[in-house]
Amino acid sequence: MLLPDLRKAVLEANLELVRKGLALYTFGNASGISRKESLVVIKPSGVPYDRMKSMDLVVTDLDGKVVEGKLRPSSDLPTHLILYKSFPSVGGVSHTHSEYATAWAHARRPIPCFGTTHADYFHGPVPVTEEMTDAEIASNYEENTGHAIVRAFSDLDYSAIPAVLVANHGAFAWGADPATSAHNAVILESIARMAYFTLGINPQARAIGRFLHDKHYFRKHGKGAYYGQPREKK
Amino acid sequence: MLLPDLRKAVLEANLELVRKGLALYTFGNASGISRKESLVVIKPSGVPYDRMKSMDLVVTDLDGKVVEGKLRPSSDLPTHLILYKSFPSVGGVSHTHSEYATAWAHARRPIPCFGTTHADYFHGPVPVTEEMTDAEIASNYEENTGHAIVRAFSDLDYSAIPAVLVANHGAFAWGADPATSAHNAVILESIARMAYFTLGINPQARAIGRFLHDKHYFRKHGKGAYYGQPREKK
Amino acid sequence: MLLPDLRKAVLEANLELVRKGLALYTFGNASGISRKESLVVIKPSGVPYDRMKSMDLVVTDLDGKVVEGKLRPSSDLPTHLILYKSFPSVGGVSHTHSEYATAWAHARRPIPCFGTTHADYFHGPVPVTEEMTDAEIASNYEENTGHAIVRAFSDLDYSAIPAVLVANHGAFAWGADPATSAHNAVILESIARMAYFTLGINPQARAIGRFLHDKHYFRKHGKGAYYGQPREKK
Amino acid sequence: MLLPDLRKAVLEANLELVRKGLALYTFGNASGISRKESLVVIKPSGVPYDRMKSMDLVVTDLDGKVVEGKLRPSSDLPTHLILYKSFPSVGGVSHTHSEYATAWAHARRPIPCFGTTHADYFHGPVPVTEEMTDAEIASNYEENTGHAIVRAFSDLDYSAIPAVLVANHGAFAWGADPATSAHNAVILESIARMAYFTLGINPQARAIGRFLHDKHYFRKHGKGAYYGQPREKK
């Protein structure tokens, strides 16, 4: 069996989406990439999480050709592949229809940075893609979803804002590995929920200032980080 | 015991409503039909789910006459029967007072299709029945509830929009078998919740375009479907 | 030990409030009355539910004098006593700060009957007490809370609307026995939640008509009831 | 090992934040102080709760110097220390990003006292700190967070209002010992949730009067308290 460790990490990331309440039935999917071998491991399409085993995951190349696995890969595979090709430092991708993040995607509103929880993880508002054209929907829809995400980051740093809302659809989150992508999907849902409540309390609530935003982001990321334990990765 | 497999499927559908948090106490009910024998299996009225066994379910004919079972059938049986008679491809029906779907029914607003989760399952907004007249309420109320549902689908395809909101009451969902009807009731509650959040973020949120709606619906349904595994039923 | 069966029923009603998420820490309390012996059994004050045993409950007479028990009775005992004295058919009372019902009490708004779930249990809107005067608060506060509840029912039938919102405080529910009072408290929270969502979807939502309200209420209550099983009490 | 009992109490307070749903992943932290020895025990930074043991906790002096422990203390330690130095009767501090309390902090709105649950615990609205200046953020940020909290209490009694919202950040709660601080953090989240719902039902909802507020607060606190059992601490 190819890539047993990556399979295990991808299975675990998929299960984390379920444990944290982000995936109803067969919704959602997480994947991981081996940059060395240019192979991607992804959840099979429409298989219930509670029966899923490491060997059910599907291995494909970067063109989406199945290299190992008896099941069809997730129908969102082409979106994952575009993200891996366009965002070179990404090692894992998670896609969910988690309900609060998806509501922001429905509302086509970026999630403003209302507080430090957001700033700890995302160095700016979480953007929304533009609506896709009928032509983009008609052919290569899932691939074009990936391109729409990449366009949303044309002026943004994908490594500092590791998630996006796909207009009228749901959320994609990513990270250095599958576990981090699932972790970021969970955090995204929490900040989506808090931002929703914030608007309910004060419809005129303003985003935090850049100074506080930077402080929190850089407290956890980069050379000057001092959150967590020295050797810890996350 | 008549129809042991259908009894089992109907019991399981009822329990799925409980597991997913759609049924408080004895609320809600699921049924299934054997088209071959023109017999319906339904939950008994007012019996707690945690004590319910396959043999407690009630078998009736299409006129509602009990054919097997010691308990009274659910008081909503006449509504189920109208649906089975009017919607010939339906094999299972689930009725709930799940809280977000019911709030939309209270508000007498169809649930707009704000995103692809909705489009994956429902090929249009989820309609609301018209309010019933005093005469319709006074006699054969439950049967008239069924007729109100059927009228709400006079210009709609019940097989492509497998759920309805009954004004000021709750939700009915259906499908090819009891499991699918319960599944659709669960999805309905999720999209009702997301649509509620969406309006909270953006009261002017618009439904998605027909093109994207069709794309997602037909990705999962009909000849061109490519979601899930080839042999999978759901 | 006095009244072992009633103690057991009261303990079980208290635990039902916890199981259904209506009681945080030591919040809430349920009681029951033996009309024959004019004795009330009530939860002790400020004792955690998970350690509570039948013998920890307190037995008092209708003046609130402890007849059996080592612990102080709930500080809300005087309210319970007024309800037992004023509402002769009541056999059990449950008090909670369940969050949605309490929010309606905070907002000092009766819960409108937006749907049939409400109508199945409450034959009208759930009323809110008037605010208490400083004098009523200053002395015999808990007893005066009971009087405020009774005044709210001066033109209403307490047996057909078995719950009330105490302004800026929380909810009281009652019934023929302790279990029914806890059951009604749970239903109250569910309809409070649905009514909250309903207003969020449609701030102009209207209550249902009297005809439908009566239909549902009398489907479950009184001589013409046909919901549930013939011998079932609830 | 220093202070085994305090370590145990602090571990338990941290776990209570998790059990009550106030801490996602490694979010949040609780600490306790030994006034006699001027030593503080606090959660280590960024360590998952489910693997945390009493010996993983960090002991520091009041200047934040680690006295015992192999792990880095929580990065919020300097905030805790300022609270211990400024609020002499405090024995435990809990910090969370619990979602409703944090939404009020995002909205920069004090939580009004809408009802008696609030009044039972907090003798006034729960205040929000002022936004910090760029200079305060740039250096000694966590310490300055503590100073901002202390300033918010310049005209308030910290022992009668044992919690605060830090603008755009989250909540701090405190009490006589670590358990009480966690308990207050849980109550704060509940009243934040109810206040949010209250505004949703009635945007013009008014805070309760001072008389009722005092009645409830002093029913549970001080010499005239009559809630709970005589020897009970909480």
PDB file of N, CA and C in Angstrom, chain C residues 102-159:
ATOM      1  N   THR C 102     -35.949  31.730  29.433  1.00  0.00           N
ATOM      2  CA  THR C 102     -35.512  32.842  30.274  1.00  0.00           C
ATOM      3  C   THR C 102     -35.299  34.108  29.450  1.00  0.00           C
ATOM      4  N   ALA C 103     -34.810  33.957  28.230  1.00  0.00           N
ATOM      5  CA  ALA C 103     -34.637  35.140  27.384  1.00  0.00           C
ATOM      6  C   ALA C 103     -35.991  35.804  27.095  1.00  0.00           C
ATOM      7  N   TRP C 104     -37.022  34.999  26.861  1.00  0.00           N
ATOM      8  CA  TRP C 104     -38.365  35.589  26.689  1.00  0.00           C
ATOM      9  C   TRP C 104     -38.807  36.294  27.981  1.00  0.00           C
ATOM     10  N   ALA C 105     -38.465  35.699  29.125  1.00  0.00           N
ATOM     11  CA  ALA C 105     -38.793  36.329  30.415  1.00  0.00           C
ATOM     12  C   ALA C 105     -38.022  37.639  30.592  1.00  0.00           C
ATOM     13  N   HIS C 106     -36.760  37.631  30.141  1.00  0.00           N
ATOM     14  CA  HIS C 106     -35.958  38.860  30.178  1.00  0.00           C
ATOM     15  C   HIS C 106     -36.586  39.938  29.298  1.00  0.00           C
ATOM     16  N   ALA C 107     -37.040  39.509  28.133  1.00  0.00           N
ATOM     17  CA  ALA C 107     -37.600  40.450  27.160  1.00  0.00           C
ATOM     18  C   ALA C 107     -39.010  40.879  27.544  1.00  0.00           C
ATOM     19  N   ARG C 108     -39.534  40.238  28.585  1.00  0.00           N
ATOM     20  CA  ARG C 108     -40.905  40.497  29.068  1.00  0.00           C
ATOM     21  C   ARG C 108     -41.936  40.409  27.942  1.00  0.00           C
ATOM     22  N   ARG C 109     -41.795  39.371  27.148  1.00  0.00           N
ATOM     23  CA  ARG C 109     -42.729  39.124  26.050  1.00  0.00           C
ATOM     24  C   ARG C 109     -43.370  37.749  26.230  1.00  0.00           C
ATOM     25  N   PRO C 110     -44.696  37.676  26.185  1.00  0.00           N
ATOM     26  CA  PRO C 110     -45.323  36.346  26.178  1.00  0.00           C
ATOM     27  C   PRO C 110     -44.857  35.595  24.937  1.00  0.00           C
ATOM     28  N   ILE C 111     -44.759  34.288  25.010  1.00  0.00           N
ATOM     29  CA  ILE C 111     -44.386  33.500  23.828  1.00  0.00           C
ATOM     30  C   ILE C 111     -45.647  33.280  22.998  1.00  0.00           C
ATOM     31  N   PRO C 112     -45.676  33.868  21.778  1.00  0.00           N
ATOM     32  CA  PRO C 112     -46.864  33.716  20.938  1.00  0.00           C
ATOM     33  C   PRO C 112     -46.980  32.267  20.476  1.00  0.00           C
ATOM     34  N   CYS C 113     -48.166  31.841  20.202  1.00  0.00           N
ATOM     35  CA  CYS C 113     -48.351  30.496  19.671  1.00  0.00           C
ATOM     36  C   CYS C 113     -48.145  30.522  18.161  1.00  0.00           C
ATOM     37  N   PHE C 114     -46.917  30.248  17.747  1.00  0.00           N
ATOM     38  CA  PHE C 114     -46.597  30.293  16.316  1.00  0.00           C
ATOM     39  C   PHE C 114     -46.890  28.970  15.615  1.00  0.00           C
ATOM     40  N   GLY C 115     -47.173  27.913  16.374  1.00  0.00           N
ATOM     41  CA  GLY C 115     -47.358  26.649  15.666  1.00  0.00           C
ATOM     42  C   GLY C 115     -48.001  25.583  16.513  1.00  0.00           C
ATOM     43  N   THR C 116     -48.134  24.422  15.905  1.00  0.00           N
ATOM     44  CA  THR C 116     -48.916  23.360  16.522  1.00  0.00           C
ATOM     45  C   THR C 116     -48.186  22.673  17.668  1.00  0.00           C
ATOM     46  N   THR C 117     -46.868  22.724  17.699  1.00  0.00           N
ATOM     47  CA  THR C 117     -46.156  22.149  18.848  1.00  0.00           C
ATOM     48  C   THR C 117     -46.581  22.881  20.108  1.00  0.00           C
ATOM     49  N   HIS C 118     -46.620  24.195  20.018  1.00  0.00           N
ATOM     50  CA  HIS C 118     -47.085  25.042  21.110  1.00  0.00           C
ATOM     51  C   HIS C 118     -48.549  24.692  21.427  1.00  0.00           C
ATOM     52  N   ALA C 119     -49.375  24.636  20.398  1.00  0.00           N
ATOM     53  CA  ALA C 119     -50.812  24.396  20.591  1.00  0.00           C
ATOM     54  C   ALA C 119     -51.093  23.019  21.198  1.00  0.00           C
ATOM     55  N   ASP C 120     -50.201  22.059  20.920  1.00  0.00           N
ATOM     56  CA  ASP C 120     -50.380  20.719  21.494  1.00  0.00           C
ATOM     57  C   ASP C 120     -50.315  20.750  23.023  1.00  0.00           C
ATOM     58  N   TYR C 121     -49.612  21.716  23.574  1.00  0.00           N
ATOM     59  CA  TYR C 121     -49.354  21.730  25.014  1.00  0.00           C
ATOM     60  C   TYR C 121     -49.947  22.913  25.764  1.00  0.00           C
ATOM     61  N   PHE C 122     -50.051  24.047  25.085  1.00  0.00           N
ATOM     62  CA  PHE C 122     -50.450  25.279  25.765  1.00  0.00           C
ATOM     63  C   PHE C 122     -51.616  25.895  25.007  1.00  0.00           C
ATOM     64  N   HIS C 123     -52.720  26.073  25.702  1.00  0.00           N
ATOM     65  CA  HIS C 123     -53.925  26.548  25.036  1.00  0.00           C
ATOM     66  C   HIS C 123     -53.976  28.078  25.002  1.00  0.00           C
ATOM     67  N   GLY C 124     -52.897  28.690  24.559  1.00  0.00           N
ATOM     68  CA  GLY C 124     -52.776  30.145  24.456  1.00  0.00           C
ATOM     69  C   GLY C 124     -51.312  30.518  24.556  1.00  0.00           C
ATOM     70  N   PRO C 125     -51.000  31.816  24.405  1.00  0.00           N
ATOM     71  CA  PRO C 125     -49.613  32.256  24.576  1.00  0.00           C
ATOM     72  C   PRO C 125     -49.142  31.942  25.996  1.00  0.00           C
ATOM     73  N   VAL C 126     -47.856  31.735  26.178  1.00  0.00           N
ATOM     74  CA  VAL C 126     -47.324  31.549  27.532  1.00  0.00           C
ATOM     75  C   VAL C 126     -47.122  32.939  28.134  1.00  0.00           C
ATOM     76  N   PRO C 127     -47.845  33.244  29.219  1.00  0.00           N
ATOM     77  CA  PRO C 127     -47.834  34.622  29.736  1.00  0.00           C
ATOM     78  C   PRO C 127     -46.558  34.960  30.515  1.00  0.00           C
ATOM     79  N   VAL C 128     -46.341  36.257  30.689  1.00  0.00           N
ATOM     80  CA  VAL C 128     -45.244  36.764  31.520  1.00  0.00           C
ATOM     81  C   VAL C 128     -45.868  37.470  32.711  1.00  0.00           C
ATOM     82  N   THR C 129     -45.304  37.279  33.868  1.00  0.00           N
ATOM     83  CA  THR C 129     -45.792  38.010  35.040  1.00  0.00           C
ATOM     84  C   THR C 129     -45.472  39.494  34.905  1.00  0.00           C
ATOM     85  N   GLU C 130     -46.191  40.304  35.655  1.00  0.00           N
ATOM     86  CA  GLU C 130     -45.814  41.720  35.741  1.00  0.00           C
ATOM     87  C   GLU C 130     -44.560  41.838  36.605  1.00  0.00           C
ATOM     88  N   GLU C 131     -43.838  42.936  36.422  1.00  0.00           N
ATOM     89  CA  GLU C 131     -42.688  43.176  37.281  1.00  0.00           C
ATOM     90  C   GLU C 131     -43.155  43.363  38.717  1.00  0.00           C
ATOM     91  N   MET C 132     -42.368  42.885  39.633  1.00  0.00           N
ATOM     92  CA  MET C 132     -42.743  43.030  41.029  1.00  0.00           C
ATOM     93  C   MET C 132     -42.329  44.406  41.556  1.00  0.00           C
ATOM     94  N   THR C 133     -43.072  44.893  42.530  1.00  0.00           N
ATOM     95  CA  THR C 133     -42.734  46.193  43.127  1.00  0.00           C
ATOM     96  C   THR C 133     -41.576  46.002  44.106  1.00  0.00           C
ATOM     97  N   ASP C 134     -40.956  47.114  44.456  1.00  0.00           N
ATOM     98  CA  ASP C 134     -39.853  47.035  45.425  1.00  0.00           C
ATOM     99  C   ASP C 134     -40.334  46.432  46.743  1.00  0.00           C
ATOM    100  N   ALA C 135     -41.544  46.779  47.118  1.00  0.00           N
ATOM    101  CA  ALA C 135     -42.074  46.239  48.378  1.00  0.00           C
ATOM    102  C   ALA C 135     -42.252  44.721  48.297  1.00  0.00           C
ATOM    103  N   GLU C 136     -42.720  44.259  47.156  1.00  0.00           N
ATOM    104  CA  GLU C 136     -42.892  42.809  46.995  1.00  0.00           C
ATOM    105  C   GLU C 136     -41.558  42.075  46.986  1.00  0.00           C
ATOM    106  N   ILE C 137     -40.544  42.770  46.490  1.00  0.00           N
ATOM    107  CA  ILE C 137     -39.213  42.155  46.456  1.00  0.00           C
ATOM    108  C   ILE C 137     -38.593  42.169  47.853  1.00  0.00           C
ATOM    109  N   ALA C 138     -38.852  43.255  48.575  1.00  0.00           N
ATOM    110  CA  ALA C 138     -38.170  43.451  49.859  1.00  0.00           C
ATOM    111  C   ALA C 138     -38.520  42.383  50.896  1.00  0.00           C
ATOM    112  N   SER C 139     -39.782  42.013  50.966  1.00  0.00           N
ATOM    113  CA  SER C 139     -40.108  40.988  51.962  1.00  0.00           C
ATOM    114  C   SER C 139     -40.956  39.886  51.333  1.00  0.00           C
ATOM    115  N   ASN C 140     -40.674  38.653  51.733  1.00  0.00           N
ATOM    116  CA  ASN C 140     -41.383  37.497  51.181  1.00  0.00           C
ATOM    117  C   ASN C 140     -41.304  37.452  49.664  1.00  0.00           C
ATOM    118  N   TYR C 141     -40.113  37.691  49.184  1.00  0.00           N
ATOM    119  CA  TYR C 141     -39.893  37.771  47.738  1.00  0.00           C
ATOM    120  C   TYR C 141     -40.368  36.520  47.008  1.00  0.00           C
ATOM    121  N   GLU C 142     -39.957  35.360  47.482  1.00  0.00           N
ATOM    122  CA  GLU C 142     -40.292  34.121  46.773  1.00  0.00           C
ATOM    123  C   GLU C 142     -41.800  33.852  46.835  1.00  0.00           C
ATOM    124  N   GLU C 143     -42.404  34.164  47.966  1.00  0.00           N
ATOM    125  CA  GLU C 143     -43.851  33.996  48.067  1.00  0.00           C
ATOM    126  C   GLU C 143     -44.557  34.967  47.112  1.00  0.00           C
ATOM    127  N   ASN C 144     -44.075  36.193  47.081  1.00  0.00           N
ATOM    128  CA  ASN C 144     -44.679  37.176  46.183  1.00  0.00           C
ATOM    129  C   ASN C 144     -44.491  36.808  44.710  1.00  0.00           C
ATOM    130  N   THR C 145     -43.402  36.097  44.413  1.00  0.00           N
ATOM    131  CA  THR C 145     -43.233  35.577  43.047  1.00  0.00           C
ATOM    132  C   THR C 145     -44.397  34.652  42.715  1.00  0.00           C
ATOM    133  N   GLY C 146     -44.764  33.817  43.678  1.00  0.00           N
ATOM    134  CA  GLY C 146     -45.923  32.938  43.485  1.00  0.00           C
ATOM    135  C   GLY C 146     -47.202  33.735  43.253  1.00  0.00           C
ATOM    136  N   HIS C 147     -47.389  34.780  44.044  1.00  0.00           N
ATOM    137  CA  HIS C 147     -48.602  35.595  43.869  1.00  0.00           C
ATOM    138  C   HIS C 147     -48.607  36.269  42.493  1.00  0.00           C
ATOM    139  N   ALA C 148     -47.441  36.706  42.030  1.00  0.00           N
ATOM    140  CA  ALA C 148     -47.366  37.333  40.702  1.00  0.00           C
ATOM    141  C   ALA C 148     -47.767  36.335  39.616  1.00  0.00           C
ATOM    142  N   ILE C 149     -47.379  35.097  39.799  1.00  0.00           N
ATOM    143  CA  ILE C 149     -47.763  34.054  38.830  1.00  0.00           C
ATOM    144  C   ILE C 149     -49.282  33.859  38.859  1.00  0.00           C
ATOM    145  N   VAL C 150     -49.817  33.757  40.058  1.00  0.00           N
ATOM    146  CA  VAL C 150     -51.261  33.526  40.181  1.00  0.00           C
ATOM    147  C   VAL C 150     -52.047  34.688  39.546  1.00  0.00           C
ATOM    148  N   ARG C 151     -51.554  35.921  39.772  1.00  0.00           N
ATOM    149  CA  ARG C 151     -52.224  37.075  39.146  1.00  0.00           C
ATOM    150  C   ARG C 151     -52.183  36.985  37.623  1.00  0.00           C
ATOM    151  N   ALA C 152     -51.072  36.477  37.083  1.00  0.00           N
ATOM    152  CA  ALA C 152     -50.964  36.362  35.616  1.00  0.00           C
ATOM    153  C   ALA C 152     -52.008  35.401  35.056  1.00  0.00           C
ATOM    154  N   PHE C 153     -52.553  34.545  35.937  1.00  0.00           N
ATOM    155  CA  PHE C 153     -53.563  33.581  35.499  1.00  0.00           C
ATOM    156  C   PHE C 153     -54.973  33.967  35.935  1.00  0.00           C
ATOM    157  N   SER C 154     -55.144  35.241  36.343  1.00  0.00           N
ATOM    158  CA  SER C 154     -56.483  35.621  36.821  1.00  0.00           C
ATOM    159  C   SER C 154     -57.539  35.437  35.733  1.00  0.00           C
ATOM    160  N   ASP C 155     -57.157  35.619  34.466  1.00  0.00           N
ATOM    161  CA  ASP C 155     -58.112  35.404  33.378  1.00  0.00           C
ATOM    162  C   ASP C 155     -57.752  34.199  32.512  1.00  0.00           C
ATOM    163  N   LEU C 156     -56.857  33.365  33.005  1.00  0.00           N
ATOM    164  CA  LEU C 156     -56.399  32.220  32.212  1.00  0.00           C
ATOM    165  C   LEU C 156     -56.616  30.938  32.992  1.00  0.00           C
ATOM    166  N   ASP C 157     -56.675  29.833  32.286  1.00  0.00           N
ATOM    167  CA  ASP C 157     -56.869  28.526  32.907  1.00  0.00           C
ATOM    168  C   ASP C 157     -55.503  27.865  33.113  1.00  0.00           C
ATOM    169  N   TYR C 158     -55.067  27.795  34.365  1.00  0.00           N
ATOM    170  CA  TYR C 158     -53.716  27.261  34.626  1.00  0.00           C
ATOM    171  C   TYR C 158     -53.581  25.814  34.174  1.00  0.00           C
ATOM    172  N   SER C 159     -54.691  25.083  34.085  1.00  0.00           N
ATOM    173  CA  SER C 159     -54.558  23.680  33.698  1.00  0.00           C
ATOM    174  C   SER C 159     -54.414  23.529  32.187  1.00  0.00           C
TER     175      SER C 159
END
